[in-house]
mmCIF file of C-alpha atoms in Angstrom:
data_model
loop_
_atom_site.group_PDB
_atom_site.id
_atom_site.type_symbol
_atom_site.label_atom_id
_atom_site.label_comp_id
_atom_site.label_asym_id
_atom_site.label_seq_id
_atom_site.Cartn_x
_atom_site.Cartn_y
_atom_site.Cartn_z
ATOM 1 C CA MET A 1 44.276 171.290 93.371
ATOM 2 C CA GLU A 2 46.575 173.705 95.083
ATOM 3 C CA ALA A 3 43.402 174.721 97.603
ATOM 4 C CA ILE A 4 42.396 170.403 98.401
ATOM 5 C CA GLN A 5 46.699 170.461 99.551
ATOM 6 C CA MET A 6 46.413 173.439 102.133
ATOM 7 C CA ALA A 7 43.248 172.176 103.311
ATOM 8 C CA ASN A 8 44.272 168.626 103.653
ATOM 9 C CA THR A 9 47.204 170.553 105.840
ATOM 10 C CA LYS A 10 45.260 172.411 107.696
ATOM 11 C CA ILE A 11 43.007 169.234 108.437
ATOM 12 C CA ASP A 12 46.854 167.641 109.540
ATOM 13 C CA GLU A 13 47.356 170.062 112.125
ATOM 14 C CA ILE A 14 44.401 170.553 113.691
ATOM 15 C CA ARG A 15 44.902 166.636 114.183
ATOM 16 C CA THR A 16 48.095 166.377 115.662
ATOM 17 C CA THR A 17 47.362 169.879 117.685
ATOM 18 C CA PHE A 18 44.044 168.943 118.873
ATOM 19 C CA THR A 19 46.383 165.304 119.651
ATOM 20 C CA ASP A 20 48.985 166.688 121.434
ATOM 21 C CA TRP A 21 46.727 169.302 124.079
ATOM 22 C CA LEU A 22 44.435 165.978 124.079
ATOM 23 C CA HIS A 23 47.841 163.787 125.784
ATOM 24 C CA ALA A 24 48.518 166.664 128.096
ATOM 25 C CA GLN A 25 45.335 166.543 130.160
ATOM 26 C CA ASN A 26 45.569 164.432 133.154
ATOM 27 C CA ASP A 27 43.690 161.150 133.204
ATOM 28 C CA GLU A 28 40.803 161.793 135.146
ATOM 29 C CA PHE A 29 39.610 164.861 132.050
ATOM 30 C CA LYS A 30 40.507 161.348 129.406
ATOM 31 C CA ASN A 31 38.777 159.108 130.752
ATOM 32 C CA ARG A 32 35.425 161.409 131.484
ATOM 33 C CA LEU A 33 36.191 161.925 127.866
ATOM 34 C CA THR A 34 36.547 158.568 126.461
ATOM 35 C CA GLN A 35 33.702 157.688 128.284
ATOM 36 C CA GLN A 36 31.050 160.827 126.837
ATOM 37 C CA TYR A 37 32.552 160.077 123.840
ATOM 38 C CA ASN A 38 31.387 156.276 124.058
ATOM 39 C CA ASP A 39 28.585 157.461 124.598
ATOM 40 C CA THR A 40 27.414 159.287 122.004
ATOM 41 C CA PHE A 41 28.859 157.472 119.121
ATOM 42 C CA ASN A 42 29.818 154.054 120.225
ATOM 43 C CA CYS A 43 26.188 152.897 120.874
ATOM 44 C CA PHE A 44 25.074 151.141 118.160
ATOM 45 C CA VAL A 45 25.199 147.084 118.113
ATOM 46 C CA ARG A 46 25.295 145.307 114.894
ATOM 47 C CA PRO A 47 23.703 141.946 115.822
ATOM 48 C CA GLN A 48 24.733 138.578 116.273
ATOM 49 C CA TYR A 49 22.610 135.719 114.543
ATOM 50 C CA ASP A 50 23.854 131.969 115.390
ATOM 51 C CA GLY A 51 21.964 129.830 113.262
ATOM 52 C CA SER A 52 24.132 126.600 113.786
ATOM 53 C CA HIS A 53 21.459 124.897 115.280
ATOM 54 C CA GLN A 54 18.970 124.967 112.431
ATOM 55 C CA GLU A 55 18.502 121.960 110.575
ATOM 56 C CA PHE A 56 17.085 122.022 106.106
ATOM 57 C CA PRO A 57 15.376 118.587 106.099
ATOM 58 C CA GLY A 58 14.380 118.894 102.483
ATOM 59 C CA LEU A 59 17.223 120.570 100.932
ATOM 60 C CA ASP A 60 19.652 117.671 98.730
ATOM 61 C CA ARG A 61 22.854 118.831 99.323
ATOM 62 C CA LYS A 62 24.444 115.703 97.700
ATOM 63 C CA ALA A 63 22.709 117.391 94.540
ATOM 64 C CA LEU A 64 24.099 120.907 95.280
ATOM 65 C CA GLY A 65 27.596 119.802 95.164
ATOM 66 C CA ILE A 66 28.010 120.314 99.092
ATOM 67 C CA GLU A 67 29.211 118.334 102.761
ATOM 68 C CA ASP A 68 27.188 121.341 104.361
ATOM 69 C CA LEU A 69 26.002 124.988 104.298
ATOM 70 C CA TYR A 70 28.194 127.492 105.105
ATOM 71 C CA SER A 71 27.870 128.962 109.262
ATOM 72 C CA SER A 72 27.213 132.654 107.503
ATOM 73 C CA GLN A 73 23.987 131.181 104.976
ATOM 74 C CA LYS A 74 23.005 129.184 108.213
ATOM 75 C CA ASP A 75 23.038 133.126 110.934
ATOM 76 C CA ALA A 76 21.192 134.355 107.188
ATOM 77 C CA VAL A 77 17.808 132.662 108.192
#
């Protein structure tokens, strides 16, 4: 347990030191670093589906006891 606490303390220390160092940098450097980070790690965009246009003529909503499908259900089809 003591080793885990020491490791967590060291992690917090590293994060704090890095944050302090980063805030001390000029704006141009911070912008370049931000751009490089985003280009490297934020390059995946989860697809957004829109099924609002879909109709299901054979679906008996009354038998299911619903007025309409949820938008998430239409989006998944």
